[in-house]
Each structure stands twice: as C-alpha cells, then as structure tokens.
Amino acid sequence: MNYVVQAMRLKFLTLALGCVFLGFSTSIYGDYPVSILELLLCLIGALSAHVAVNTINEYQDFTSGLDLKTSKTPFSGGSGAIVAEPSVLNRVKMVAIGALLLTIIIGLYLLTINSLWLGAYGVTGVAIIITYTRYINTQPLLCLLAPGVGFGALIVLGTHFVLTNTLNLTAILASIIALIVVSNLLLLNQFPDAEADKTVGRDHFVIRYGYQSAALIYGLLSIAAIVIVIISCVFEFFPMIALFTLMPLVVALYVFVALKNLVSSDGVKELNSQQFVEQGNLIPLLGLNVIVANVTPMLLALTLLISVY
C-alpha cells in the first residue's frame, strides 16, 4: 500500500490546494458570499483530479517503459513506486480510475446546482487528465500550456465560478498567473526527462525546440507574470499589497538566468538530459521552480484576503 500512496505523489498536491485557495480568495475579494460546502467540494474535486493525473501518469509511464529509462530527481522522473514494486500496477490503475470517477461525480453534482457553463470546465479538465500523458505530451504547444490551463484556467477559475456563478477580471488575471507558473513548472521538469521521453514517442517543447529555446520561453513567461501583477495592481484589479507576489516571481527570473547560463555555456549546451542530472547543476533550479509554482498562487491569495480583512 505504501507504494500505491507513493504513486499518488501526495506531496505535490499542495499545488491544487493553492489554486483552489486562489479561486476562493478572488471570490472573497469580489465580495461574494461563499458556500462552505461548495468550497469543500471544489477542494476535494481538485485534489482528486490531481491524484488522477499523477496515477494515470505513473501507470502509463511504467507500461510504456519510460520509467525504466528516466533519470530520477526529487522533482521529476516519476515516483518510481511501480518500478520498485511492479505488483502494485493494477492497484495504481484502480486508484486512477477511482480518483477520476470521484472528480466527475463532484463535477456533475456542482453542475446541478450551478450554471451549465460549468460543464465546459469539467469536460476540458477530464479531457486533459485522460489525454495528458499519451497525447498532449506529443504536441509541443499543447504540452507547454495544458498543465497551466488545468490548474490556472480550470481550478482557479472553476472554483471562482462555482462560488460566484460569474467571472471577473480579477479572477481571470489571477488564473493567468497560476497558468504561467504551473506551465513553467512542468516545462523545467521536462529538462532532465527529455532524452528518455523521446524514446517513447513524446515530442514536448524541450524535445522539439531544444534546451535553449525552452529556457527562453521560461524567462518570457516569468516576465509576463511579473508584468501582469504590476498592471493588475496599478489598475486596481489587485490590491497594491499584491505586489508582494513579485517576490517568488523574481526567484523565477533568477532560475531563468541560471538556466540560460547552464544551457548556453561552453561544454554544457550539448549535454543530454541524463548528464544534466548527473552534473547536479539543474537540481537546485528544479527545487526553486517548485517553490515558485507553489508560493506564487498562495501568496497572491493571501494578499487578496488580507486586503479585505
């Protein structure tokens, strides 16, 4: 059972928690009354969706043989649970199915007490969950944006929509920031996996366009998030205290500069992904990137709540 729990990657579920918290905060900031029951259902649905993504990914990466080829890091390459104990494969599959069904059931219930427009969020979310590992990872632009869409556009905006039955610019701008940092999270995590991913038919952004282009996109997205925060505060879509959200985004800029130097320096730009891991220079950047992705939506949510109370 420990291996099954390991395959769920519970320590990474804080990302879903932070995005629900952000959707809740934009609702409170907009002075909408919030149903505790609906908030709890959003939270359970988001967590079960994240578990479904994780366990489907674990199951399919093992059955494709990818997990036997990846260079594991604390932040990428899968949990290694099924590799360590192949007998849990079917149990992981059952967890994936159960988590997906729970997500769908919660979504259908919320649909009955909310606008039918909520169905668009649900259908898109289920499609991403089911197709991410085997299909979306073969489409560079889809793979770049899908994680951010799932957490930003769907969880943040979905939570806000469930709680308020409407959307506003504050929620949309907040969701875009979440979209950016989550897309950057998965983009950088593909660096140490690229060579192994290519062997099983994946064709994500790092594989198609290379490390240097991927590093540049990471930097451009980080700058875009910073600009959005500043503009949102200047035009009062966010309170001025939300400028504190720039702190983790500045860390993202540091990651970009370090990453750019790593992939462009002499003798490094031709390294394959396994050598990136063995060299060790990439690991601290992966860790900082995880912090950025988790802290940014949490900090933005807190600033929205603090400005209200």
GROMACS .gro file of C-alpha atoms in nm, residues 3 8 13 20 24 40 46 57 84 96 128 137 144 147 180 203 245 248 251 261 278 287:
model
   22
    3TYR     CA    1   0.391   0.210  -0.297
    8MET     CA    2  -0.020   0.931  -0.586
   13LEU     CA    3  -0.095   1.812  -0.413
   20VAL     CA    4  -0.840   2.638  -0.503
   24PHE     CA    5  -1.167   3.123  -0.312
   40LEU     CA    6  -1.508   2.183   0.011
   46ALA     CA    7  -0.930   1.947  -0.743
   57ASN     CA    8   0.090   0.924  -1.549
   84ALA     CA    9   1.023  -0.064  -0.717
   96ALA     CA   10  -0.653   0.642  -1.101
  128ILE     CA   11  -0.667   1.692  -2.007
  137ASN     CA   12   0.293   1.514  -2.448
  144LEU     CA   13   0.351   2.361  -2.269
  147PRO     CA   14  -0.071   2.199  -1.714
  180ILE     CA   15   0.214   3.070  -1.615
  203ASP     CA   16   0.754   1.541  -2.856
  245THR     CA   17   0.358   3.832  -0.524
  248PRO     CA   18   0.863   3.444  -0.586
  251VAL     CA   19   1.312   3.398  -0.794
  261ASN     CA   20   2.382   3.017  -1.844
  278GLU     CA   21   2.445   1.379  -1.315
  287GLY     CA   22   1.367   2.291  -0.646
   0.00000   0.00000   0.00000
